[in-house]
GROMACS .gro file of C-alpha atoms in nm:
model
  420
    1UNK     CA    1  -3.443   5.615  -4.012
    2UNK     CA    2  -3.563   5.620  -3.650
    3UNK     CA    3  -3.790   5.322  -3.716
    4UNK     CA    4  -3.505   5.128  -3.871
    5UNK     CA    5  -3.281   5.201  -3.569
    6UNK     CA    6  -3.553   5.080  -3.328
    7UNK     CA    7  -3.596   4.764  -3.536
    8UNK     CA    8  -3.221   4.703  -3.519
    9UNK     CA    9  -3.230   4.750  -3.142
   10UNK     CA   10  -3.520   4.505  -3.113
   11UNK     CA   11  -3.323   4.249  -3.318
   12UNK     CA   12  -3.029   4.317  -3.087
   13UNK     CA   13  -3.248   4.234  -2.790
   14UNK     CA   14  -3.358   3.906  -2.947
   15UNK     CA   15  -2.996   3.819  -3.023
   16UNK     CA   16  -2.915   3.891  -2.661
   17UNK     CA   17  -3.159   3.622  -2.550
   18UNK     CA   18  -3.043   3.375  -2.810
   19UNK     CA   19  -2.692   3.414  -2.667
   20UNK     CA   20  -2.798   3.362  -2.309
   21UNK     CA   21  -3.061   3.092  -2.347
   22UNK     CA   22  -2.786   2.847  -2.451
   23UNK     CA   23  -2.556   2.952  -2.167
   24UNK     CA   24  -2.371   2.648  -2.029
   25UNK     CA   25  -2.396   2.512  -1.678
   26UNK     CA   26  -2.693   2.729  -1.574
   27UNK     CA   27  -3.029   2.570  -1.499
   28UNK     CA   28  -3.345   2.713  -1.654
   29UNK     CA   29  -3.493   2.844  -1.329
   30UNK     CA   30  -3.178   3.034  -1.238
   31UNK     CA   31  -3.145   3.175  -1.589
   32UNK     CA   32  -3.505   3.303  -1.587
   33UNK     CA   33  -3.447   3.463  -1.250
   34UNK     CA   34  -3.132   3.639  -1.373
   35UNK     CA   35  -3.302   3.763  -1.688
   36UNK     CA   36  -3.598   3.901  -1.493
   37UNK     CA   37  -3.369   4.064  -1.237
   38UNK     CA   38  -3.166   4.228  -1.514
   39UNK     CA   39  -3.479   4.372  -1.674
   40UNK     CA   40  -3.606   4.500  -1.343
   41UNK     CA   41  -3.274   4.672  -1.269
   42UNK     CA   42  -3.293   4.865  -1.597
   43UNK     CA   43  -3.665   4.944  -1.552
   44UNK     CA   44  -3.600   5.077  -1.201
   45UNK     CA   45  -3.329   5.309  -1.336
   46UNK     CA   46  -3.568   5.445  -1.601
   47UNK     CA   47  -3.890   5.476  -1.400
   48UNK     CA   48  -3.758   5.495  -1.044
   49UNK     CA   49  -3.936   5.172  -0.947
   50UNK     CA   50  -4.012   4.831  -1.095
   51UNK     CA   51  -4.284   4.733  -0.844
   52UNK     CA   52  -4.572   4.783  -1.088
   53UNK     CA   53  -4.410   4.593  -1.377
   54UNK     CA   54  -4.462   4.231  -1.480
   55UNK     CA   55  -4.164   4.079  -1.657
   56UNK     CA   56  -4.219   3.754  -1.846
   57UNK     CA   57  -3.912   3.587  -1.996
   58UNK     CA   58  -3.893   3.275  -2.208
   59UNK     CA   59  -3.530   3.162  -2.240
   60UNK     CA   60  -3.636   2.859  -2.448
   61UNK     CA   61  -3.765   3.081  -2.729
   62UNK     CA   62  -3.536   3.372  -2.664
   63UNK     CA   63  -3.814   3.628  -2.620
   64UNK     CA   64  -3.967   3.836  -2.343
   65UNK     CA   65  -4.268   4.050  -2.255
   66UNK     CA   66  -4.297   4.347  -2.019
   67UNK     CA   67  -4.627   4.486  -1.884
   68UNK     CA   68  -4.672   4.804  -1.682
   69UNK     CA   69  -4.964   4.815  -1.439
   70UNK     CA   70  -5.117   5.156  -1.359
   71UNK     CA   71  -5.429   5.273  -1.175
   72UNK     CA   72  -5.685   5.481  -1.368
   73UNK     CA   73  -5.740   5.825  -1.212
   74UNK     CA   74  -5.953   6.121  -1.319
   75UNK     CA   75  -5.804   6.357  -1.573
   76UNK     CA   76  -5.575   6.613  -1.409
   77UNK     CA   77  -5.520   6.404  -1.093
   78UNK     CA   78  -5.215   6.207  -1.208
   79UNK     CA   79  -4.943   6.244  -0.941
   80UNK     CA   80  -4.713   5.956  -1.046
   81UNK     CA   81  -4.707   5.892  -1.420
   82UNK     CA   82  -4.533   5.560  -1.366
   83UNK     CA   83  -4.809   5.417  -1.143
   84UNK     CA   84  -5.113   5.619  -1.254
   85UNK     CA   85  -5.283   5.692  -1.587
   86UNK     CA   86  -5.544   5.954  -1.672
   87UNK     CA   87  -5.886   5.822  -1.766
   88UNK     CA   88  -5.868   5.977  -2.116
   89UNK     CA   89  -5.538   5.796  -2.186
   90UNK     CA   90  -5.677   5.471  -2.043
   91UNK     CA   91  -5.979   5.485  -2.273
   92UNK     CA   92  -5.744   5.496  -2.572
   93UNK     CA   93  -5.621   5.155  -2.467
   94UNK     CA   94  -5.960   5.003  -2.386
   95UNK     CA   95  -6.288   5.199  -2.423
   96UNK     CA   96  -6.451   5.055  -2.109
   97UNK     CA   97  -6.194   5.145  -1.840
   98UNK     CA   98  -6.319   5.330  -1.532
   99UNK     CA   99  -6.151   5.531  -1.255
  100UNK     CA  100  -5.998   5.299  -0.993
  101UNK     CA  101  -5.936   5.006  -1.230
  102UNK     CA  102  -5.592   4.872  -1.311
  103UNK     CA  103  -5.456   4.909  -1.663
  104UNK     CA  104  -5.204   4.651  -1.780
  105UNK     CA  105  -5.016   4.779  -2.083
  106UNK     CA  106  -4.749   4.598  -2.284
  107UNK     CA  107  -4.421   4.789  -2.297
  108UNK     CA  108  -4.194   4.799  -2.601
  109UNK     CA  109  -3.851   4.787  -2.441
  110UNK     CA  110  -3.678   4.905  -2.759
  111UNK     CA  111  -3.856   5.242  -2.721
  112UNK     CA  112  -3.659   5.306  -2.404
  113UNK     CA  113  -3.363   5.390  -2.621
  114UNK     CA  114  -3.026   5.256  -2.717
  115UNK     CA  115  -2.867   5.335  -2.381
  116UNK     CA  116  -3.125   5.125  -2.195
  117UNK     CA  117  -3.067   4.833  -2.430
  118UNK     CA  118  -2.688   4.855  -2.390
  119UNK     CA  119  -2.734   4.879  -2.013
  120UNK     CA  120  -2.944   4.562  -2.019
  121UNK     CA  121  -2.689   4.373  -2.231
  122UNK     CA  122  -2.407   4.474  -1.998
  123UNK     CA  123  -2.607   4.378  -1.690
  124UNK     CA  124  -2.698   4.041  -1.843
  125UNK     CA  125  -2.339   3.973  -1.951
  126UNK     CA  126  -2.209   4.056  -1.603
  127UNK     CA  127  -2.464   3.837  -1.426
  128UNK     CA  128  -2.423   3.545  -1.665
  129UNK     CA  129  -2.044   3.561  -1.626
  130UNK     CA  130  -2.089   3.562  -1.248
  131UNK     CA  131  -2.317   3.259  -1.270
  132UNK     CA  132  -2.071   3.075  -1.495
  133UNK     CA  133  -1.791   3.143  -1.248
  134UNK     CA  134  -2.004   3.018  -0.958
  135UNK     CA  135  -2.100   2.709  -1.156
  136UNK     CA  136  -1.736   2.633  -1.246
  137UNK     CA  137  -1.620   2.677  -0.886
  138UNK     CA  138  -1.902   2.461  -0.749
  139UNK     CA  139  -1.826   2.191  -1.005
  140UNK     CA  140  -1.461   2.160  -0.901
  141UNK     CA  141  -1.435   2.277  -0.540
  142UNK     CA  142  -1.496   1.926  -0.399
  143UNK     CA  143  -1.288   1.743  -0.661
  144UNK     CA  144  -0.937   1.824  -0.536
  145UNK     CA  145  -0.734   1.504  -0.556
  146UNK     CA  146  -0.925   1.358  -0.851
  147UNK     CA  147  -0.759   1.273  -1.183
  148UNK     CA  148  -0.907   1.445  -1.486
  149UNK     CA  149  -0.850   1.417  -1.861
  150UNK     CA  150  -0.855   1.747  -2.049
  151UNK     CA  151  -0.768   1.875  -2.393
  152UNK     CA  152  -0.472   2.105  -2.456
  153UNK     CA  153  -0.606   2.437  -2.584
  154UNK     CA  154  -0.307   2.669  -2.564
  155UNK     CA  155   0.060   2.619  -2.473
  156UNK     CA  156   0.244   2.910  -2.313
  157UNK     CA  157   0.589   2.945  -2.159
  158UNK     CA  158   0.470   2.953  -1.797
  159UNK     CA  159   0.160   2.733  -1.819
  160UNK     CA  160  -0.062   2.520  -2.038
  161UNK     CA  161  -0.431   2.603  -2.080
  162UNK     CA  162  -0.658   2.300  -2.103
  163UNK     CA  163  -1.036   2.266  -2.144
  164UNK     CA  164  -1.265   2.000  -2.002
  165UNK     CA  165  -1.560   1.839  -2.184
  166UNK     CA  166  -1.772   2.150  -2.114
  167UNK     CA  167  -1.501   2.391  -2.237
  168UNK     CA  168  -1.417   2.510  -1.887
  169UNK     CA  169  -1.061   2.641  -1.862
  170UNK     CA  170  -0.808   2.454  -1.649
  171UNK     CA  171  -0.447   2.556  -1.581
  172UNK     CA  172  -0.137   2.335  -1.570
  173UNK     CA  173   0.150   2.559  -1.447
  174UNK     CA  174   0.507   2.497  -1.557
  175UNK     CA  175   0.598   2.402  -1.199
  176UNK     CA  176   0.339   2.122  -1.209
  177UNK     CA  177   0.458   1.976  -1.540
  178UNK     CA  178   0.694   1.678  -1.566
  179UNK     CA  179   1.021   1.815  -1.714
  180UNK     CA  180   1.011   1.588  -2.021
  181UNK     CA  181   0.643   1.650  -2.097
  182UNK     CA  182   0.563   1.784  -2.446
  183UNK     CA  183   0.218   1.935  -2.506
  184UNK     CA  184   0.047   1.979  -2.841
  185UNK     CA  185  -0.280   2.156  -2.906
  186UNK     CA  186  -0.572   1.914  -2.928
  187UNK     CA  187  -0.410   1.624  -2.745
  188UNK     CA  188  -0.553   1.481  -2.422
  189UNK     CA  189  -0.360   1.518  -2.097
  190UNK     CA  190  -0.422   1.349  -1.762
  191UNK     CA  191  -0.350   1.532  -1.438
  192UNK     CA  192  -0.473   1.558  -1.082
  193UNK     CA  193  -0.679   1.852  -0.959
  194UNK     CA  194  -0.438   2.012  -0.713
  195UNK     CA  195  -0.612   2.333  -0.610
  196UNK     CA  196  -0.936   2.524  -0.670
  197UNK     CA  197  -0.954   2.894  -0.580
  198UNK     CA  198  -1.220   3.159  -0.626
  199UNK     CA  199  -1.054   3.493  -0.549
  200UNK     CA  200  -1.279   3.787  -0.643
  201UNK     CA  201  -1.525   3.544  -0.801
  202UNK     CA  202  -1.258   3.444  -1.052
  203UNK     CA  203  -1.227   3.065  -1.019
  204UNK     CA  204  -0.898   2.896  -1.106
  205UNK     CA  205  -0.860   2.520  -1.136
  206UNK     CA  206  -0.494   2.425  -1.098
  207UNK     CA  207  -0.382   2.084  -1.226
  208UNK     CA  208  -0.063   1.893  -1.148
  209UNK     CA  209   0.135   1.605  -1.293
  210UNK     CA  210   0.423   1.635  -1.045
  211UNK     CA  211   0.217   1.601  -0.726
  212UNK     CA  212   0.252   1.285  -0.518
  213UNK     CA  213  -0.126   1.278  -0.528
  214UNK     CA  214  -0.118   1.214  -0.905
  215UNK     CA  215   0.104   0.908  -0.865
  216UNK     CA  216  -0.113   0.786  -0.578
  217UNK     CA  217  -0.432   0.812  -0.787
  218UNK     CA  218  -0.268   0.633  -1.081
  219UNK     CA  219  -0.170   0.349  -0.848
  220UNK     CA  220  -0.523   0.326  -0.711
  221UNK     CA  221  -0.654   0.294  -1.066
  222UNK     CA  222  -0.404   0.021  -1.161
  223UNK     CA  223  -0.393  -0.181  -0.837
  224UNK     CA  224  -0.736  -0.312  -0.725
  225UNK     CA  225  -0.600  -0.403  -0.380
  226UNK     CA  226  -0.523  -0.036  -0.313
  227UNK     CA  227  -0.865   0.078  -0.434
  228UNK     CA  228  -1.026  -0.191  -0.213
  229UNK     CA  229  -0.827  -0.083   0.094
  230UNK     CA  230  -0.631  -0.409   0.124
  231UNK     CA  231  -0.305  -0.224   0.057
  232UNK     CA  232  -0.224   0.121   0.195
  233UNK     CA  233   0.017   0.368   0.040
  234UNK     CA  234   0.205   0.503   0.342
  235UNK     CA  235   0.455   0.737   0.179
  236UNK     CA  236   0.562   0.864  -0.163
  237UNK     CA  237   0.882   1.042  -0.267
  238UNK     CA  238   0.920   1.170  -0.624
  239UNK     CA  239   1.165   1.335  -0.854
  240UNK     CA  240   0.909   1.388  -1.133
  241UNK     CA  241   1.008   1.229  -1.461
  242UNK     CA  242   1.318   1.068  -1.306
  243UNK     CA  243   1.242   0.830  -1.021
  244UNK     CA  244   0.997   0.764  -0.740
  245UNK     CA  245   0.995   0.553  -0.423
  246UNK     CA  246   0.672   0.431  -0.271
  247UNK     CA  247   0.625   0.267   0.071
  248UNK     CA  248   0.324   0.036   0.092
  249UNK     CA  249   0.173  -0.177   0.366
  250UNK     CA  250  -0.080  -0.457   0.383
  251UNK     CA  251  -0.279  -0.563   0.689
  252UNK     CA  252  -0.345  -0.903   0.532
  253UNK     CA  253  -0.049  -1.140   0.568
  254UNK     CA  254  -0.164  -1.327   0.259
  255UNK     CA  255  -0.104  -1.025   0.038
  256UNK     CA  256   0.244  -0.922  -0.074
  257UNK     CA  257   0.198  -0.543  -0.110
  258UNK     CA  258   0.511  -0.490  -0.321
  259UNK     CA  259   0.431  -0.776  -0.557
  260UNK     CA  260   0.069  -0.666  -0.590
  261UNK     CA  261   0.172  -0.311  -0.680
  262UNK     CA  262   0.440  -0.407  -0.929
  263UNK     CA  263   0.244  -0.688  -1.091
  264UNK     CA  264   0.376  -0.982  -1.293
  265UNK     CA  265   0.690  -0.863  -1.475
  266UNK     CA  266   0.601  -0.506  -1.378
  267UNK     CA  267   0.272  -0.517  -1.565
  268UNK     CA  268   0.084  -0.295  -1.318
  269UNK     CA  269   0.339  -0.015  -1.299
  270UNK     CA  270   0.430  -0.025  -1.668
  271UNK     CA  271   0.138   0.197  -1.771
  272UNK     CA  272   0.213   0.441  -1.489
  273UNK     CA  273   0.580   0.461  -1.584
  274UNK     CA  274   0.480   0.542  -1.942
  275UNK     CA  275   0.229   0.806  -1.824
  276UNK     CA  276   0.501   0.971  -1.613
  277UNK     CA  277   0.759   0.997  -1.895
  278UNK     CA  278   0.948   0.681  -1.795
  279UNK     CA  279   0.975   0.776  -1.428
  280UNK     CA  280   1.127   0.469  -1.261
  281UNK     CA  281   0.917   0.346  -0.969
  282UNK     CA  282   1.061   0.159  -0.669
  283UNK     CA  283   0.811  -0.003  -0.432
  284UNK     CA  284   0.921  -0.103  -0.080
  285UNK     CA  285   0.748  -0.247   0.225
  286UNK     CA  286   0.673   0.011   0.491
  287UNK     CA  287   0.778  -0.057   0.850
  288UNK     CA  288   0.775   0.144   1.173
  289UNK     CA  289   1.126   0.011   1.243
  290UNK     CA  290   1.321   0.313   1.118
  291UNK     CA  291   1.652   0.128   1.075
  292UNK     CA  292   1.488  -0.136   0.860
  293UNK     CA  293   1.287   0.128   0.673
  294UNK     CA  294   1.603   0.325   0.586
  295UNK     CA  295   1.769   0.004   0.475
  296UNK     CA  296   1.476  -0.076   0.243
  297UNK     CA  297   1.461   0.285   0.118
  298UNK     CA  298   1.828   0.273   0.011
  299UNK     CA  299   1.770  -0.037  -0.200
  300UNK     CA  300   1.936  -0.174  -0.410
  301UNK     CA  301   2.236  -0.094  -0.187
  302UNK     CA  302   2.308  -0.333   0.100
  303UNK     CA  303   2.388  -0.168   0.434
  304UNK     CA  304   2.658  -0.302   0.666
  305UNK     CA  305   2.552  -0.097   0.971
  306UNK     CA  306   2.348   0.207   1.065
  307UNK     CA  307   2.338   0.460   1.351
  308UNK     CA  308   2.012   0.650   1.399
  309UNK     CA  309   1.957   0.977   1.585
  310UNK     CA  310   1.579   0.974   1.625
  311UNK     CA  311   1.564   1.308   1.805
  312UNK     CA  312   1.729   1.497   1.518
  313UNK     CA  313   1.600   1.258   1.249
  314UNK     CA  314   1.947   1.178   1.121
  315UNK     CA  315   2.105   0.849   1.018
  316UNK     CA  316   2.464   0.746   0.948
  317UNK     CA  317   2.481   0.453   0.712
  318UNK     CA  318   2.797   0.245   0.660
  319UNK     CA  319   2.848   0.031   0.351
  320UNK     CA  320   3.116  -0.166   0.177
  321UNK     CA  321   3.300   0.049  -0.082
  322UNK     CA  322   3.131  -0.127  -0.374
  323UNK     CA  323   2.784  -0.047  -0.230
  324UNK     CA  324   2.835   0.328  -0.180
  325UNK     CA  325   2.765   0.428  -0.542
  326UNK     CA  326   2.446   0.218  -0.538
  327UNK     CA  327   2.325   0.389  -0.222
  328UNK     CA  328   2.392   0.736  -0.361
  329UNK     CA  329   2.262   0.664  -0.710
  330UNK     CA  330   2.311   0.863  -1.031
  331UNK     CA  331   2.327   1.231  -0.945
  332UNK     CA  332   2.258   1.149  -0.580
  333UNK     CA  333   1.899   1.055  -0.674
  334UNK     CA  334   1.869   0.734  -0.470
  335UNK     CA  335   1.985   0.884  -0.140
  336UNK     CA  336   1.772   1.199  -0.191
  337UNK     CA  337   1.459   0.992  -0.247
  338UNK     CA  338   1.544   0.765   0.048
  339UNK     CA  339   1.574   1.074   0.271
  340UNK     CA  340   1.244   1.211   0.141
  341UNK     CA  341   1.069   0.876   0.192
  342UNK     CA  342   1.199   0.809   0.544
  343UNK     CA  343   1.199   1.178   0.646
  344UNK     CA  344   1.550   1.129   0.783
  345UNK     CA  345   1.874   1.301   0.680
  346UNK     CA  346   2.094   1.015   0.561
  347UNK     CA  347   2.473   1.035   0.551
  348UNK     CA  348   2.655   0.754   0.371
  349UNK     CA  349   3.004   0.637   0.469
  350UNK     CA  350   3.235   0.367   0.341
  351UNK     CA  351   3.309   0.102   0.602
  352UNK     CA  352   3.670   0.109   0.717
  353UNK     CA  353   3.895  -0.178   0.820
  354UNK     CA  354   4.058  -0.144   1.163
  355UNK     CA  355   4.400  -0.119   0.995
  356UNK     CA  356   4.279   0.177   0.788
  357UNK     CA  357   4.149   0.356   1.097
  358UNK     CA  358   4.488   0.328   1.273
  359UNK     CA  359   4.663   0.495   0.979
  360UNK     CA  360   4.427   0.795   0.972
  361UNK     CA  361   4.549   1.159   0.986
  362UNK     CA  362   4.371   1.463   1.126
  363UNK     CA  363   4.273   1.725   0.868
  364UNK     CA  364   4.451   2.006   1.053
  365UNK     CA  365   4.783   1.843   0.961
  366UNK     CA  366   4.716   1.931   0.595
  367UNK     CA  367   4.697   2.309   0.661
  368UNK     CA  368   5.012   2.365   0.453
  369UNK     CA  369   4.840   2.226   0.141
  370UNK     CA  370   4.472   2.303   0.210
  371UNK     CA  371   4.337   2.644   0.315
  372UNK     CA  372   4.223   2.649   0.677
  373UNK     CA  373   3.873   2.779   0.588
  374UNK     CA  374   3.823   2.473   0.367
  375UNK     CA  375   3.937   2.243   0.648
  376UNK     CA  376   3.698   2.421   0.888
  377UNK     CA  377   3.410   2.385   0.641
  378UNK     CA  378   3.470   2.009   0.614
  379UNK     CA  379   3.509   1.969   0.990
  380UNK     CA  380   3.180   2.152   1.044
  381UNK     CA  381   2.993   1.858   0.890
  382UNK     CA  382   3.157   1.607   1.126
  383UNK     CA  383   3.457   1.494   0.918
  384UNK     CA  384   3.781   1.543   1.115
  385UNK     CA  385   4.023   1.299   0.951
  386UNK     CA  386   4.159   1.230   0.604
  387UNK     CA  387   4.005   0.882   0.586
  388UNK     CA  388   3.665   1.016   0.695
  389UNK     CA  389   3.673   1.266   0.408
  390UNK     CA  390   3.793   1.006   0.155
  391UNK     CA  391   3.518   0.767   0.264
  392UNK     CA  392   3.244   1.030   0.242
  393UNK     CA  393   3.054   1.074  -0.086
  394UNK     CA  394   3.187   1.354  -0.304
  395UNK     CA  395   2.831   1.493  -0.343
  396UNK     CA  396   2.804   1.520   0.035
  397UNK     CA  397   3.121   1.733   0.053
  398UNK     CA  398   2.992   1.964  -0.221
  399UNK     CA  399   2.642   2.010  -0.082
  400UNK     CA  400   2.684   1.995   0.297
  401UNK     CA  401   3.022   2.168   0.327
  402UNK     CA  402   2.906   2.417   0.060
  403UNK     CA  403   3.226   2.386  -0.141
  404UNK     CA  404   3.290   2.419  -0.514
  405UNK     CA  405   3.337   2.088  -0.698
  406UNK     CA  406   3.685   2.194  -0.807
  407UNK     CA  407   3.778   2.267  -0.444
  408UNK     CA  408   3.649   1.926  -0.329
  409UNK     CA  409   3.839   1.746  -0.606
  410UNK     CA  410   4.160   1.924  -0.507
  411UNK     CA  411   4.111   1.828  -0.139
  412UNK     CA  412   4.053   1.462  -0.233
  413UNK     CA  413   4.361   1.466  -0.455
  414UNK     CA  414   4.579   1.596  -0.170
  415UNK     CA  415   4.443   1.343   0.078
  416UNK     CA  416   4.475   1.045  -0.157
  417UNK     CA  417   4.836   1.138  -0.231
  418UNK     CA  418   4.913   1.103   0.140
  419UNK     CA  419   4.816   0.734   0.140
  420UNK     CA  420   4.961   0.633  -0.196
   0.00000   0.00000   0.00000
């Protein structure tokens, strides 16, 4: 029975090497070094030292050899059984050994016992895992900002687990997914490498499809002029899956940056729009003239006039009544993106005729019909008169004055009734 158990342990050792010799991402020299170090760690625990041992590993074949070197001493003079051997015992190995010579004897590791073998397997597993983590981190640490294609392996509520072509695990968090994205196991997904961390030697590769960087890289791939440096992407503003605005600039007067990015009949952005779940893409010319830049950012609306407060990065934009809804956009999307792109807070107002201004009424005069705290909230955002409130976008009253939609609608109803 004992012999059978030792044979099983020996087979276990061979299986151990077969597992590790095919380990991914680890070069042969490093693997041999790790294997030898693991053996020496176990030998040192058993004998107190590994200095007099030769460890020969062959990861290609999945085998190994261990030799212990001891000095022959006269019988009865052995002080360290690990490093010395009595002459009588040496002669059993080779009949011509003499005192003072070195005996090199092959060691059967399986005879060290089951605990030693388990210790070795655990040591190897730990070191190989550490090497794999180092290899994964080193592979990705300098690739932040690159687009990668990976296969969906598992879909969870908070994240999607993907694997690259070497079966390395990559993470696409829910916050980095486009809202309308649907992921199925086995399908290929494109994303940008957003972040690579290695806390406690546990590398994490975080991907993103909502990052501005992803859209930028897709544009570089589709528009040769951007990749060649003839066109520069100056700014990007995105509502992932809904709409994006991009400001581009060319230093060559012969190149129309907007036309080059859009392509004939939108051919160059069509593939990007499809990749981003039909995210509409607006491309505008960048300019350092902030008034002109805001005007372009609010396209397709046409601005009548604009007042800019550069110190506080605020802009008041006045438009004809029929242009206001275009400037704000569905759900306030157009004005939000314009603010993100220009980095200015933009307030939109309807342009008033002089006759309308003369007929205006201060809000405080409506205190009998509207609660004073509501009037104060509206006045706090710079709207003091009835016409100013009626000409301001409803969304602005809800968001900036921090009022309920029902409250805003009631205020507008009261004010309109005054002029009807």
